[in-house]
mmCIF file of N, CA and C in Angstrom:
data_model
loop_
_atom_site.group_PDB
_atom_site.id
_atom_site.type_symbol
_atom_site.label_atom_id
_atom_site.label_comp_id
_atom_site.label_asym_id
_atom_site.label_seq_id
_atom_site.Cartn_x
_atom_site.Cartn_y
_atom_site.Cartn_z
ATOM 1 N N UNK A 1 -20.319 -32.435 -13.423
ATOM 2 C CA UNK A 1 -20.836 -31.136 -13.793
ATOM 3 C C UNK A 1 -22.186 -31.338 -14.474
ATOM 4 N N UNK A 2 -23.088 -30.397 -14.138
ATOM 5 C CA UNK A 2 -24.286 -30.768 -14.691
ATOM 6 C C UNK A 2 -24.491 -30.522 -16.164
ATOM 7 N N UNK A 3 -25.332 -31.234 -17.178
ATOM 8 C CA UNK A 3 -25.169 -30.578 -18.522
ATOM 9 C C UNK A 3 -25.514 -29.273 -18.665
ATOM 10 N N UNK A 4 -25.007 -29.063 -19.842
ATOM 11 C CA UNK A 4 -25.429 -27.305 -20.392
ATOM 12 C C UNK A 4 -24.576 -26.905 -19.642
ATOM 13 N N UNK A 5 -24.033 -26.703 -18.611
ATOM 14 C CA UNK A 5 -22.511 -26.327 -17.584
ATOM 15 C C UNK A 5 -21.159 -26.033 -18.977
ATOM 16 N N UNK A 6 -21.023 -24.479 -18.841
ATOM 17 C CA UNK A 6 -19.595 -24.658 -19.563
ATOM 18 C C UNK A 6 -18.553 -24.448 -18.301
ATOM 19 N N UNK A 7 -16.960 -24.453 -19.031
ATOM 20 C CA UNK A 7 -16.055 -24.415 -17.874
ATOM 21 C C UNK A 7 -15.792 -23.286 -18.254
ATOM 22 N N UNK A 8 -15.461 -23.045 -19.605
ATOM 23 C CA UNK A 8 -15.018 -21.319 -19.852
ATOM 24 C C UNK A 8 -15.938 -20.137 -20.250
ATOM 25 N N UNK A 9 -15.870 -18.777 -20.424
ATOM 26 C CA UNK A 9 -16.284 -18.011 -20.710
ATOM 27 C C UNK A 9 -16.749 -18.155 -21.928
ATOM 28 N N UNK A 10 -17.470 -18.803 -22.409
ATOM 29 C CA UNK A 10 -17.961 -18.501 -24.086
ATOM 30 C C UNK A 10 -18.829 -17.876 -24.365
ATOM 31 N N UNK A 11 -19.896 -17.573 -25.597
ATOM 32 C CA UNK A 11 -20.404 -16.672 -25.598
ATOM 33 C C UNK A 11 -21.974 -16.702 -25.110
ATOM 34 N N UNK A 12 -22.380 -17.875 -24.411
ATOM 35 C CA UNK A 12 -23.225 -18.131 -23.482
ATOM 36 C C UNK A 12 -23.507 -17.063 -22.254
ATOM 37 N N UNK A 13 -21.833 -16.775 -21.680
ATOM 38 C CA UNK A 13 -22.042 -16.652 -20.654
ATOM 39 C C UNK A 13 -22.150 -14.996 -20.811
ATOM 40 N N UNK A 14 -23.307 -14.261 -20.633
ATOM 41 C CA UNK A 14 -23.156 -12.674 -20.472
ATOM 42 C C UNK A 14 -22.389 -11.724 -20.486
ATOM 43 N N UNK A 15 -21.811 -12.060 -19.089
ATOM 44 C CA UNK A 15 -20.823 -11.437 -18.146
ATOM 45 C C UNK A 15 -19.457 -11.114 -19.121
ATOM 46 N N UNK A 16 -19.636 -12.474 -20.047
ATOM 47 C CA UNK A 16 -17.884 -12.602 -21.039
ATOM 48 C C UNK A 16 -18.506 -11.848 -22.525
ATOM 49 N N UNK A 17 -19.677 -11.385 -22.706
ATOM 50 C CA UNK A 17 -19.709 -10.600 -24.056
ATOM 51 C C UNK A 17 -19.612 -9.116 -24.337
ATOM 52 N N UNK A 18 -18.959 -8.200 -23.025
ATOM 53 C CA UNK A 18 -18.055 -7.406 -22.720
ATOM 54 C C UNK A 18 -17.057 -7.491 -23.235
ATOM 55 N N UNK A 19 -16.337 -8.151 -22.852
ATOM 56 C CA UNK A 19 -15.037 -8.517 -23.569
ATOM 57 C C UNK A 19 -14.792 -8.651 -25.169
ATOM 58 N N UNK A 20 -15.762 -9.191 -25.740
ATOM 59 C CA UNK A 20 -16.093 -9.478 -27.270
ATOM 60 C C UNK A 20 -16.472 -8.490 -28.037
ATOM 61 N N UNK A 21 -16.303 -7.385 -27.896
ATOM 62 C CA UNK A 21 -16.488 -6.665 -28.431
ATOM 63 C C UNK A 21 -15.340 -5.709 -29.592
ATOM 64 N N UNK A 22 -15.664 -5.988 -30.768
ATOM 65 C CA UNK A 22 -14.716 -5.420 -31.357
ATOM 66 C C UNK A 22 -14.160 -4.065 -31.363
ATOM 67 N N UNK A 23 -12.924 -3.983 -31.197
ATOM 68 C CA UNK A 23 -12.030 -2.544 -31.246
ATOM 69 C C UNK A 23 -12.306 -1.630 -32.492
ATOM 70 N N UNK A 24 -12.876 -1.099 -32.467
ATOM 71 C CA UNK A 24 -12.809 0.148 -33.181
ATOM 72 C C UNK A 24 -11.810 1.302 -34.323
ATOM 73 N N UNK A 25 -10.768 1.248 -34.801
ATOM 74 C CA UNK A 25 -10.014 2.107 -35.202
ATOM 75 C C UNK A 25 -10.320 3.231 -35.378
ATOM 76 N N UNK A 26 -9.943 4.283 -34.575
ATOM 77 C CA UNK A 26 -10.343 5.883 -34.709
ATOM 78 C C UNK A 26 -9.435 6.636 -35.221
ATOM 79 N N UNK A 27 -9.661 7.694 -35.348
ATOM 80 C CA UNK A 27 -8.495 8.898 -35.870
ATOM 81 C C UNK A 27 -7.130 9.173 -34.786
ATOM 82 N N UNK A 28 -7.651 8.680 -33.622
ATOM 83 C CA UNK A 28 -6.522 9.163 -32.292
ATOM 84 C C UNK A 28 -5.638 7.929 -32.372
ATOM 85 N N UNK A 29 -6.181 6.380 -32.563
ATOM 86 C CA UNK A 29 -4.965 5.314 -33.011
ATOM 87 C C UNK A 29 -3.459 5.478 -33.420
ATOM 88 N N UNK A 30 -3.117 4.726 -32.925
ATOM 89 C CA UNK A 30 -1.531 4.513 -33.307
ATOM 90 C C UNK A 30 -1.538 4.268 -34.904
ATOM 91 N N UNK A 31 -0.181 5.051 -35.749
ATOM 92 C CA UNK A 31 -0.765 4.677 -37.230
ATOM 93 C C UNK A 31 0.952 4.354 -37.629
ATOM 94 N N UNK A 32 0.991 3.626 -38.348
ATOM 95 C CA UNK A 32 2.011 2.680 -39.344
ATOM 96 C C UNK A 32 2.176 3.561 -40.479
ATOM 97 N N UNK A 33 3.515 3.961 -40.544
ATOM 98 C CA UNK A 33 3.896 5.124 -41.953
ATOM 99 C C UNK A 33 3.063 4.414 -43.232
ATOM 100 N N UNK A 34 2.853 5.170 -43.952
ATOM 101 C CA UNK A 34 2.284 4.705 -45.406
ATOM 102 C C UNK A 34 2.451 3.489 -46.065
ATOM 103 N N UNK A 35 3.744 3.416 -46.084
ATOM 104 C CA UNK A 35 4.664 2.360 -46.793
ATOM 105 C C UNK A 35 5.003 1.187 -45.978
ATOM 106 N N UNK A 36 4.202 0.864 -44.475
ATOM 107 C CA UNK A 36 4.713 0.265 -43.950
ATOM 108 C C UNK A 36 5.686 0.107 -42.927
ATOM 109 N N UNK A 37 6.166 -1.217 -42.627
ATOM 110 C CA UNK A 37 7.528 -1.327 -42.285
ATOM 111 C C UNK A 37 8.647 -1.563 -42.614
ATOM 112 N N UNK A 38 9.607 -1.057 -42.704
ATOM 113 C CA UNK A 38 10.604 -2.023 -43.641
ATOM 114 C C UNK A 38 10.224 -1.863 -45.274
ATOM 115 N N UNK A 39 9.323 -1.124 -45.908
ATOM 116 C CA UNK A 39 8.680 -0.906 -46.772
ATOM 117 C C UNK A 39 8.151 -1.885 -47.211
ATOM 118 N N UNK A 40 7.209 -2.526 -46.191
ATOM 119 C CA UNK A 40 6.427 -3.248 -47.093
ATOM 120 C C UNK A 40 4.926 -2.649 -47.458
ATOM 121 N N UNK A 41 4.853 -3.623 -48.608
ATOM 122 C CA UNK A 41 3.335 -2.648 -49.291
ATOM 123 C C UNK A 41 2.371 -3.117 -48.806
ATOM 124 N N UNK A 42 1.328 -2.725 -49.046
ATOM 125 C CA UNK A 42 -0.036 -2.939 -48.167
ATOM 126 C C UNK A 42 -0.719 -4.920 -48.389
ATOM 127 N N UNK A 43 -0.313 -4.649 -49.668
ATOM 128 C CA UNK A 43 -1.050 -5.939 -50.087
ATOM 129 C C UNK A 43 0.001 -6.981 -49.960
ATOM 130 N N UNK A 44 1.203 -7.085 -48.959
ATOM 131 C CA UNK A 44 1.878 -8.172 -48.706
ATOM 132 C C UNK A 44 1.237 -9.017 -47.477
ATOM 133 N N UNK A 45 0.989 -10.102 -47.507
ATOM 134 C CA UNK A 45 0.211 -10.613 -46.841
ATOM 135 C C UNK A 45 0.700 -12.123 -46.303
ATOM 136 N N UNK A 46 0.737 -12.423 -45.141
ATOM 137 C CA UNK A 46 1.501 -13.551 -44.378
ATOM 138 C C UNK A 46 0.860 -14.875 -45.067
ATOM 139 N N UNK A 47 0.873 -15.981 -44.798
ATOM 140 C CA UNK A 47 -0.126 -17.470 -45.189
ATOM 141 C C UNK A 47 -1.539 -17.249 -44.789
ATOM 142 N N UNK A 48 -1.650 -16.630 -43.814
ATOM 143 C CA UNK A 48 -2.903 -16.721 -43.886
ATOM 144 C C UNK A 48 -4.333 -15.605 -44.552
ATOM 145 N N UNK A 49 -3.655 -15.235 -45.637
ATOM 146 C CA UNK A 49 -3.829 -13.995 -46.274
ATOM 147 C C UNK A 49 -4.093 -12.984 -45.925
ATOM 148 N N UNK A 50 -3.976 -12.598 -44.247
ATOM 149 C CA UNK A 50 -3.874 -11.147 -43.835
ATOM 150 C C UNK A 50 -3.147 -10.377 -44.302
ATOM 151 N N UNK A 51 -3.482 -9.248 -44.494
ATOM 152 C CA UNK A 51 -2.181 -7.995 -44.680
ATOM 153 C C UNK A 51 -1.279 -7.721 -43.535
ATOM 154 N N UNK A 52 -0.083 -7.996 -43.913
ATOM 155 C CA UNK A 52 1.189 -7.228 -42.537
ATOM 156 C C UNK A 52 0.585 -5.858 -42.001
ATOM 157 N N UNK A 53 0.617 -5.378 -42.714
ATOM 158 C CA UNK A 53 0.175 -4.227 -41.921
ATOM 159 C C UNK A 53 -1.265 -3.734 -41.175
ATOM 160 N N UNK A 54 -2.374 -4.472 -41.830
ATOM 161 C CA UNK A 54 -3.037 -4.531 -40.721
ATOM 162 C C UNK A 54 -3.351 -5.876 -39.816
ATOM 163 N N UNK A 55 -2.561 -6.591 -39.814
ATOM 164 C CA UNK A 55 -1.922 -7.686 -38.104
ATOM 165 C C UNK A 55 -1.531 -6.160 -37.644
ATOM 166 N N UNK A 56 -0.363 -5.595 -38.436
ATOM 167 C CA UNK A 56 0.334 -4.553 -37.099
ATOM 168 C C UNK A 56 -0.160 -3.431 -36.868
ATOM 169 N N UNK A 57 -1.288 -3.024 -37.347
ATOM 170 C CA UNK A 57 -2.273 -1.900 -36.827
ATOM 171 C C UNK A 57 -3.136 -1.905 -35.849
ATOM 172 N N UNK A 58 -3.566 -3.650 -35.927
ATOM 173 C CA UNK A 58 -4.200 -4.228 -34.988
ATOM 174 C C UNK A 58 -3.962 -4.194 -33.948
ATOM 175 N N UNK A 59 -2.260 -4.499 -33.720
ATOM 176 C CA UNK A 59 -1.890 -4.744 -32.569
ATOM 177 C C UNK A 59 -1.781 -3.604 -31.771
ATOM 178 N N UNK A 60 -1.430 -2.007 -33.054
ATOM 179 C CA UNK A 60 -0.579 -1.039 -32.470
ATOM 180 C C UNK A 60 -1.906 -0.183 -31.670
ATOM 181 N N UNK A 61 -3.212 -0.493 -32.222
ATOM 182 C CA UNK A 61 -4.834 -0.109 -31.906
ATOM 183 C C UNK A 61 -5.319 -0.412 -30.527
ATOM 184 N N UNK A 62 -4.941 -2.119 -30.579
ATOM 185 C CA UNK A 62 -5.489 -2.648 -29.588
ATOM 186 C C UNK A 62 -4.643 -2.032 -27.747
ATOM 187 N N UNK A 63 -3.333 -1.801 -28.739
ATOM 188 C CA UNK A 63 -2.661 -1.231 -27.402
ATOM 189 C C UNK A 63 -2.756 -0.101 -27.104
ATOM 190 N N UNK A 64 -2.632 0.604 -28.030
ATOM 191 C CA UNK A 64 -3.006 1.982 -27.431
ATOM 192 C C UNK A 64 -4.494 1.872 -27.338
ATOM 193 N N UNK A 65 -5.190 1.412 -27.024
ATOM 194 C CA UNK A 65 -6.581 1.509 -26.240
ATOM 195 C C UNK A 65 -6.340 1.373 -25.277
ATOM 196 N N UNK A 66 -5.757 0.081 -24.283
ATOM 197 C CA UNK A 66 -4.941 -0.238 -22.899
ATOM 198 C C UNK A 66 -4.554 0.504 -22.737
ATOM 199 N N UNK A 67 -3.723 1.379 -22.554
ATOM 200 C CA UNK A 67 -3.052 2.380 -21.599
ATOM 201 C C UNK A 67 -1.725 2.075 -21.534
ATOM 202 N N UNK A 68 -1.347 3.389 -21.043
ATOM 203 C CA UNK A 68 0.146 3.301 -20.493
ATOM 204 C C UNK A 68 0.385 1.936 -19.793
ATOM 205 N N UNK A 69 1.414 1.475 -19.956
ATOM 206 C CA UNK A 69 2.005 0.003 -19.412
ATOM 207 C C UNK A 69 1.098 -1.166 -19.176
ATOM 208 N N UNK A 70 0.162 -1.018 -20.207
ATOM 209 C CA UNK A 70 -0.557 -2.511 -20.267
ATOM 210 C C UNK A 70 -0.329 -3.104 -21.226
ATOM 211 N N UNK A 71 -0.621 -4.546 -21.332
ATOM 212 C CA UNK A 71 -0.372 -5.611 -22.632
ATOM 213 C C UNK A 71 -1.138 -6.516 -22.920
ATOM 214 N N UNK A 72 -0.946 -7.181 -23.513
ATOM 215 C CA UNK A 72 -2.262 -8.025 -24.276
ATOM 216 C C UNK A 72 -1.438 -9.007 -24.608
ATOM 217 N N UNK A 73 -2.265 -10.170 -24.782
ATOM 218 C CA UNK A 73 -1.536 -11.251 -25.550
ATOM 219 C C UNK A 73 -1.776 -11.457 -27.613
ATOM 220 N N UNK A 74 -0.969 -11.813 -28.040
ATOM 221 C CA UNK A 74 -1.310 -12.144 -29.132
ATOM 222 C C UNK A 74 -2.495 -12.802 -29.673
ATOM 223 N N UNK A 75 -2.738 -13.953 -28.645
ATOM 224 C CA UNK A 75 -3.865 -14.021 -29.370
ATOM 225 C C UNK A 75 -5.485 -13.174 -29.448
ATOM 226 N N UNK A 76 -5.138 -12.475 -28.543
ATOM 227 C CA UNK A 76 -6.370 -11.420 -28.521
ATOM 228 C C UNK A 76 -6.490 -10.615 -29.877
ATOM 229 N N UNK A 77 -5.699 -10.542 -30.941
ATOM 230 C CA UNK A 77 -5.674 -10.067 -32.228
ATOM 231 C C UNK A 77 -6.663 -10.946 -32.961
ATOM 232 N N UNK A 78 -6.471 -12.017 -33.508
ATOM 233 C CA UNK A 78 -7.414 -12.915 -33.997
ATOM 234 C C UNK A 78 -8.645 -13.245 -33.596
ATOM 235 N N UNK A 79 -8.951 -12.830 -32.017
ATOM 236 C CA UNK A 79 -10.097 -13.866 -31.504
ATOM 237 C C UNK A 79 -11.054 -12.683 -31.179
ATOM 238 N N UNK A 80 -10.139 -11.376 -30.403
ATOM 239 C CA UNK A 80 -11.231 -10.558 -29.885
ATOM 240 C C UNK A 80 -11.401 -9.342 -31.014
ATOM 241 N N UNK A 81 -10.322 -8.654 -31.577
ATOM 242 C CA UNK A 81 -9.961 -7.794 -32.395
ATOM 243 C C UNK A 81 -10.789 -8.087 -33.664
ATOM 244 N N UNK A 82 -10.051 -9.065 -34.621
ATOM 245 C CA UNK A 82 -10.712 -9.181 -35.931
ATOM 246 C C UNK A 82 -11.992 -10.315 -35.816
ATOM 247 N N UNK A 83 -12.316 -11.341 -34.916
ATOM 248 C CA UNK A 83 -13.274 -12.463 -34.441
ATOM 249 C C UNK A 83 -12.742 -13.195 -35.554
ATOM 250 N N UNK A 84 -11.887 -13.961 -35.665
ATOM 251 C CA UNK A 84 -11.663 -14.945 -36.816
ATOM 252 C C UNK A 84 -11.925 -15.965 -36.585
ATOM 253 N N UNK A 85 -12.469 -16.893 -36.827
ATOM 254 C CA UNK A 85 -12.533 -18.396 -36.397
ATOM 255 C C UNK A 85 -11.526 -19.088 -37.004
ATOM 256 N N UNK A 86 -11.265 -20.240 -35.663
ATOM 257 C CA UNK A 86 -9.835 -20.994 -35.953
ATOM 258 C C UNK A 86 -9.039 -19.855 -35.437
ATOM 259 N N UNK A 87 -8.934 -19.028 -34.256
ATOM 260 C CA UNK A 87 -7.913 -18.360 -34.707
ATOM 261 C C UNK A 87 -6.366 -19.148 -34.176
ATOM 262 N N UNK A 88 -6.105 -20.073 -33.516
ATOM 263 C CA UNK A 88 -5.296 -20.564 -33.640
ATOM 264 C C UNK A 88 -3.964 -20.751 -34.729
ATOM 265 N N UNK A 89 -4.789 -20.730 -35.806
ATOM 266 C CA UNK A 89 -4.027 -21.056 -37.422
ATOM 267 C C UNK A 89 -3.638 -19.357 -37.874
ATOM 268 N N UNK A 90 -3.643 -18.177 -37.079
ATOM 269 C CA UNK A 90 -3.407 -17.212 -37.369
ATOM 270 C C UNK A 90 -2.326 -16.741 -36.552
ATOM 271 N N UNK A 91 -2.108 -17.435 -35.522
ATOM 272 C CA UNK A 91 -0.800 -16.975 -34.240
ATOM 273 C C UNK A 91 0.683 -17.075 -34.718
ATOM 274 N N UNK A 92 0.934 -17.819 -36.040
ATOM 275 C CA UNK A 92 2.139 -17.388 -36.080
ATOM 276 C C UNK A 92 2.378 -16.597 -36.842
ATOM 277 N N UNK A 93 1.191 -15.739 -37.987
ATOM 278 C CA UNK A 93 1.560 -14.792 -38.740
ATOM 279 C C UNK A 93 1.229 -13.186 -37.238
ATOM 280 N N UNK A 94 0.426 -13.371 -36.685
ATOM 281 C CA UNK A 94 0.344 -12.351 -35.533
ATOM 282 C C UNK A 94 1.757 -12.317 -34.761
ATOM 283 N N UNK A 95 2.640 -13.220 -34.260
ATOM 284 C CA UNK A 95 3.749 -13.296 -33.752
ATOM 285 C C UNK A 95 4.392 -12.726 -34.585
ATOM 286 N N UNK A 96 4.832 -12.708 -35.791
ATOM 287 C CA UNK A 96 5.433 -12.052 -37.244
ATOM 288 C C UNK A 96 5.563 -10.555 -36.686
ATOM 289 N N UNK A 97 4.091 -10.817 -37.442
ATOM 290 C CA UNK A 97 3.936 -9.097 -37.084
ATOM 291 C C UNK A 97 3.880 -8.133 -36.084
ATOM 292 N N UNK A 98 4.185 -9.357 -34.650
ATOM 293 C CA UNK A 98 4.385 -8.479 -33.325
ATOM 294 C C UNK A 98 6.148 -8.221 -33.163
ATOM 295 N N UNK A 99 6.365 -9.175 -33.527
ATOM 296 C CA UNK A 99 8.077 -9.350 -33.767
ATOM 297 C C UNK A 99 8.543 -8.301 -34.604
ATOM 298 N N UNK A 100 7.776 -8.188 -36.018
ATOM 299 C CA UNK A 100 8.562 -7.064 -37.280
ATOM 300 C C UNK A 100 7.923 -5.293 -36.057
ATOM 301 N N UNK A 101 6.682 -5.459 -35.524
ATOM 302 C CA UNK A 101 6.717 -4.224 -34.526
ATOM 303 C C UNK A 101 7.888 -3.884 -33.707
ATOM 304 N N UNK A 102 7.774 -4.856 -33.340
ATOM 305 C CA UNK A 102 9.705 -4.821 -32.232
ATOM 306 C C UNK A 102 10.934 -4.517 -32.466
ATOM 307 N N UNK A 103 10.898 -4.746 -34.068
ATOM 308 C CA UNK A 103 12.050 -4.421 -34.377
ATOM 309 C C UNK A 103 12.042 -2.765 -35.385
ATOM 310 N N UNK A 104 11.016 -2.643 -35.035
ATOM 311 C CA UNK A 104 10.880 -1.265 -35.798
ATOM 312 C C UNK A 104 10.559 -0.201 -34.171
ATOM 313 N N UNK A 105 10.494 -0.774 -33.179
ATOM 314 C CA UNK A 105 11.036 -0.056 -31.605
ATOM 315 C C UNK A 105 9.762 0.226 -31.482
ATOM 316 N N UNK A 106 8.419 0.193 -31.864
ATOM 317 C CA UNK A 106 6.750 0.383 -31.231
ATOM 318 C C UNK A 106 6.623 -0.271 -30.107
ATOM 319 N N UNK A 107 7.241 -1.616 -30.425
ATOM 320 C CA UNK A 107 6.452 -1.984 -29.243
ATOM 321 C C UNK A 107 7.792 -2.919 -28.601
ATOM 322 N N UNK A 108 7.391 -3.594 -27.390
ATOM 323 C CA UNK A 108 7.909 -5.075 -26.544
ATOM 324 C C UNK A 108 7.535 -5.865 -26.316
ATOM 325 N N UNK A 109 7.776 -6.950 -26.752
ATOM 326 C CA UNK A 109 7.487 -8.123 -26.298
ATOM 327 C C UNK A 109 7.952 -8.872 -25.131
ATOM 328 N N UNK A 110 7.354 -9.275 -24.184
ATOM 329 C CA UNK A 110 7.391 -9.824 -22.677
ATOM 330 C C UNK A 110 7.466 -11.340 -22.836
ATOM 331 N N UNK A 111 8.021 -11.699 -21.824
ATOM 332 C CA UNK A 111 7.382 -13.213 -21.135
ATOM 333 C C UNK A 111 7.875 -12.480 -19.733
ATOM 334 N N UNK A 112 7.062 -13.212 -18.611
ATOM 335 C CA UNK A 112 7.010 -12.892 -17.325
ATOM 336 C C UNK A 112 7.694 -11.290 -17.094
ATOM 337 N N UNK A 113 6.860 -10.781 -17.752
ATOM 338 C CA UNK A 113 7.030 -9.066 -17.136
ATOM 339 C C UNK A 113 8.316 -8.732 -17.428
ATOM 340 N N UNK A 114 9.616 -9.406 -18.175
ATOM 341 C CA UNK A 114 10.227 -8.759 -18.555
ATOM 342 C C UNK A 114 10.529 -8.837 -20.393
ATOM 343 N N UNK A 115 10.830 -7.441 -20.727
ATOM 344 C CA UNK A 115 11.498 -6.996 -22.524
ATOM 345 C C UNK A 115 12.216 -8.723 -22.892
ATOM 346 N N UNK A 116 11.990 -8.779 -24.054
ATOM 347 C CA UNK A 116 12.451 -10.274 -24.639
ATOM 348 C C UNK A 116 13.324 -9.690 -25.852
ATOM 349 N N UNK A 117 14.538 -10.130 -25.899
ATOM 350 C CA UNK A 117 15.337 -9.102 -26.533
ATOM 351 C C UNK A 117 16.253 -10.313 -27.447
ATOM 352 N N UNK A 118 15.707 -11.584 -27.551
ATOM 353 C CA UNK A 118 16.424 -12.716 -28.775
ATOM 354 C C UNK A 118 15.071 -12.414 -29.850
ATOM 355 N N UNK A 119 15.706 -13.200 -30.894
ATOM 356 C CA UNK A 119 15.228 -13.316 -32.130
ATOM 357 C C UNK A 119 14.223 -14.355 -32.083
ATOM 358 N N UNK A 120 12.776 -14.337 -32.599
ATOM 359 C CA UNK A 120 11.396 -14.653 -33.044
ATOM 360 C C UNK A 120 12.311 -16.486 -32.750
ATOM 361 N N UNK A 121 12.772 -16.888 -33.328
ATOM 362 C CA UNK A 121 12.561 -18.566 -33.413
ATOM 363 C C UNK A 121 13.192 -19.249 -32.198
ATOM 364 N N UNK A 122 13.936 -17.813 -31.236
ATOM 365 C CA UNK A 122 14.463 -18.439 -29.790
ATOM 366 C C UNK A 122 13.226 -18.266 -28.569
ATOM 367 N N UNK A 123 12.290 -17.580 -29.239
ATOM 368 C CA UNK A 123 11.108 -17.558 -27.738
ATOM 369 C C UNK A 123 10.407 -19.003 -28.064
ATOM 370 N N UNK A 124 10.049 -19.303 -26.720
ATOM 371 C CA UNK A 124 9.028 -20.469 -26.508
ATOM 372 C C UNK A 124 8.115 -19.789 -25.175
ATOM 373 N N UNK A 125 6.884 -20.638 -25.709
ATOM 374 C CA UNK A 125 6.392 -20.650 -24.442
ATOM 375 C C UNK A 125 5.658 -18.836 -24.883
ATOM 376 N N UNK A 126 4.739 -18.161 -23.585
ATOM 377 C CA UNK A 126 3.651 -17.363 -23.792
ATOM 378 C C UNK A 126 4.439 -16.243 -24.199
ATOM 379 N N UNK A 127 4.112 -15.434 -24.665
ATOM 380 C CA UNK A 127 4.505 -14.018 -24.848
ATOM 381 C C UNK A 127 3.225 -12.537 -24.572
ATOM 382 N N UNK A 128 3.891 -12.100 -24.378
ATOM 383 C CA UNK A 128 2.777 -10.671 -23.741
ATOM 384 C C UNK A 128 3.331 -9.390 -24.846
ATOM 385 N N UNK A 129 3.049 -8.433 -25.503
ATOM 386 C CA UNK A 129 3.185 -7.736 -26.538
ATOM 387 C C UNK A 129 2.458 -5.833 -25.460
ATOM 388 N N UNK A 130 3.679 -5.047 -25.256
ATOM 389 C CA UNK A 130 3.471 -4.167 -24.697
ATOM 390 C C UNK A 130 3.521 -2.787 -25.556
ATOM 391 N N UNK A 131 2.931 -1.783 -25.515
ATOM 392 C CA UNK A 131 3.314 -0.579 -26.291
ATOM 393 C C UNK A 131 4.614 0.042 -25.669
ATOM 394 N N UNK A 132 5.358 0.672 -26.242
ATOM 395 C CA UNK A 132 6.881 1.499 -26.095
ATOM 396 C C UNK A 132 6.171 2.690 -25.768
ATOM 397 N N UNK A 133 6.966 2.771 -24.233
ATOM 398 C CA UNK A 133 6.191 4.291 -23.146
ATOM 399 C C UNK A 133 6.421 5.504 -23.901
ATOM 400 N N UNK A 134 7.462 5.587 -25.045
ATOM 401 C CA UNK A 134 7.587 6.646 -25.669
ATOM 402 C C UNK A 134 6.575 7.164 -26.597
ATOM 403 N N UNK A 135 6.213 5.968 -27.369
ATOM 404 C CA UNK A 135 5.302 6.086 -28.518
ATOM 405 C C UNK A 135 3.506 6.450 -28.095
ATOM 406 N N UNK A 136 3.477 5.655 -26.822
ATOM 407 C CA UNK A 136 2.311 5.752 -26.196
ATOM 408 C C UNK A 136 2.270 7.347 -25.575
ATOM 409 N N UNK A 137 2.994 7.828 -25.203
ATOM 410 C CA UNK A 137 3.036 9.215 -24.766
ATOM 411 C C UNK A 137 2.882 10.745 -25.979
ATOM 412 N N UNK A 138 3.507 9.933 -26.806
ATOM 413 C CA UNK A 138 3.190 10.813 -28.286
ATOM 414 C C UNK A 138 1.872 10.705 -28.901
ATOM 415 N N UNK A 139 1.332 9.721 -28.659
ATOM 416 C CA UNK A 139 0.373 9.165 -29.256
ATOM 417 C C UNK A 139 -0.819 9.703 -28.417
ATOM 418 N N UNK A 140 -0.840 9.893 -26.602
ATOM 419 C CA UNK A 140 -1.598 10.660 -26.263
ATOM 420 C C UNK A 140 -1.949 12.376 -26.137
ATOM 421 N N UNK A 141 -1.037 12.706 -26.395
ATOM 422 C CA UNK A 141 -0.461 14.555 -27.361
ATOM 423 C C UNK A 141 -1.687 14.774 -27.568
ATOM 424 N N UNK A 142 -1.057 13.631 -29.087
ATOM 425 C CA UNK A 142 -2.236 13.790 -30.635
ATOM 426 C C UNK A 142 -3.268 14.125 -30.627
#
């Protein structure tokens, strides 16, 4: 390969700084009761000192931007959403908080196109994070 040649999309390449563009939170967004989930308070915050609740605003934002029956992966929270560097070291508090979504019925979590319905420490391997057709339908009302 010749030098200066990348293999992936980085931020060299034009075409990929479309994509990089940060999400927005508007008034029409998906929104997380006051108190949380499970009542947690705002300023509870995973290891990597994010707030729970906004990992799960993030997620609930980023999806309802996608549309009816689309999904995203987790790591698109850290990398495209908030631009964190390293975001690697942030995927298992984002899994957390895609998991505590799931169990509060917002959203689903996938591997190969189908609902993943065991508990956070039995998945391996990729996961895909979908909005709940119900919530997404209320949410376009609004």
């Amino acid at each position: 390969m010749p030098p200066g040649k990348r293999l992936h999309n980085g931020p060299s390449n034009p075409k990929a700084s479309k994509f990089r563009k940060p999400i927005e939170a508007t008034s029409d967004t998906c929104s997380l009761p006051e108190e949380g989930l499970r009542g947690q308070k705002e300023t509870s915050t995973y290891r990597t000192g994010i707030s729970i609740q906004s990992l799960q605003q993030q997620i609930l934002t980023l999806l309802r931007n996608r549309g009816t029956g689309k999904t995203c992966c987790p790591s698109e929270i850290p990398r495209l959403v908030l631009q964190l560097p390293d975001w690697r070291q942030y995927m298992p508090d984002v899994r957390a908080a895609a998991f505590a979504l799931r169990g509060a019925g917002l959203i689903e979590i996938t591997q190969r196109g189908h609902a993943v319905t065991v508990e956070p420490e039995e998945v391996t391997g990729p996961i895909r994070l979908r909005l709940v057709e119900q919530i997404q339908s209320e949410t376009m009302v609004s």
